[in-house]
């Protein structure tokens, strides 16, 4: 019996030992979990410090991939242009994929001397109506190619107020009134792509970035010119002949009362070494350098007059400082004529002085 009484407390001790071991295991698991949480929070803090959330840039234009802005440009010239103007038109055709080529315009009696009237303006509007063009770029030359005039304007086809049934009853002169506005420029200092031998190059049909001077947002007449240039030189989004790339910039700068047009290529060069990349990033904040290389063509536009209609109509603005090239040439010829008159007068005066000089006879001339 004594032996039995001594063996009875053994299961209680075993239970106490099991409970203590379970408590130790639970404490170890809690410590391990707390250590893992501390390590994970430290890792998260370390990982969160260098990573900054990138700003979300949302486009203001939602595109469904379709071609909606179906604007077309009529690009033509008058008959009698020189090779320089012809090469300029070829360069503009390659830069403007939404343009439609047309043969040289020769205005006959039906437009100039007939009862319809209108001249070049009526002819351009009628061709644009047939070809379905909203804007027109017309290059006109005078004095056997000495003077070049560039016309930019919206045609009568761009006006949605007239339906197709009503256009049949509209005369040629009324087509000029329904369109507009239009601007007439005197184009000078033309340099084509082949002539300049510039190193810039771009993809054919790529869409340009149009960069305008701040004067185009302050001066009233330049605001109209800006809208017309956007319609003419800006390629519509999704045009079949355009490429979905932007690799060039067209700059329009206003200085000395004239508009200077330039065309540049966007060149992005990556650093070749780590040292150059570090210096470039310290200077600009990026590892690659962006530069502009001129492609051509380049020319200068001197605005003459802004019309309310298409290639004619009421005058909205007129450049008072513009001098006709004929007047400049006549002044130069007059200056040369005055120089000729002065030179001939000096020759006559010199001859008269020589004749007036009389040497007296020497009495001793025949002695020896």
PDB file of C-alpha atoms in Angstrom, residues 105-124 126-127 172:
ATOM      1  CA  UNK A 105      -2.330  76.973-111.652  1.00  0.00           C
ATOM      2  CA  UNK A 106      -2.779  79.020-114.813  1.00  0.00           C
ATOM      3  CA  UNK A 107      -5.625  81.497-114.462  1.00  0.00           C
ATOM      4  CA  UNK A 108      -7.304  82.252-117.761  1.00  0.00           C
ATOM      5  CA  UNK A 109     -10.063  84.538-118.929  1.00  0.00           C
ATOM      6  CA  UNK A 110     -12.718  82.628-116.981  1.00  0.00           C
ATOM      7  CA  UNK A 111     -11.352  83.966-113.690  1.00  0.00           C
ATOM      8  CA  UNK A 112      -9.461  87.173-114.403  1.00  0.00           C
ATOM      9  CA  UNK A 113     -11.376  89.038-117.093  1.00  0.00           C
ATOM     10  CA  UNK A 114     -14.704  87.241-117.093  1.00  0.00           C
ATOM     11  CA  UNK A 115     -17.904  88.215-115.344  1.00  0.00           C
ATOM     12  CA  UNK A 116     -17.258  85.734-112.515  1.00  0.00           C
ATOM     13  CA  UNK A 117     -14.140  87.528-111.277  1.00  0.00           C
ATOM     14  CA  UNK A 118     -12.023  86.426-108.363  1.00  0.00           C
ATOM     15  CA  UNK A 119      -8.702  85.680-110.047  1.00  0.00           C
ATOM     16  CA  UNK A 120      -6.450  83.214-108.250  1.00  0.00           C
ATOM     17  CA  UNK A 121      -8.678  83.141-105.166  1.00  0.00           C
ATOM     18  CA  UNK A 122     -11.742  81.852-106.996  1.00  0.00           C
ATOM     19  CA  UNK A 123      -9.672  79.265-108.883  1.00  0.00           C
ATOM     20  CA  UNK A 124      -8.028  77.931-105.704  1.00  0.00           C
ATOM     21  CA  UNK A 126     -12.973  75.852-106.778  1.00  0.00           C
ATOM     22  CA  UNK A 127     -10.116  73.326-106.911  1.00  0.00           C
ATOM     23  CA  UNK A 172     -17.151  81.456-107.915  1.00  0.00           C
TER      24      UNK A 172
END
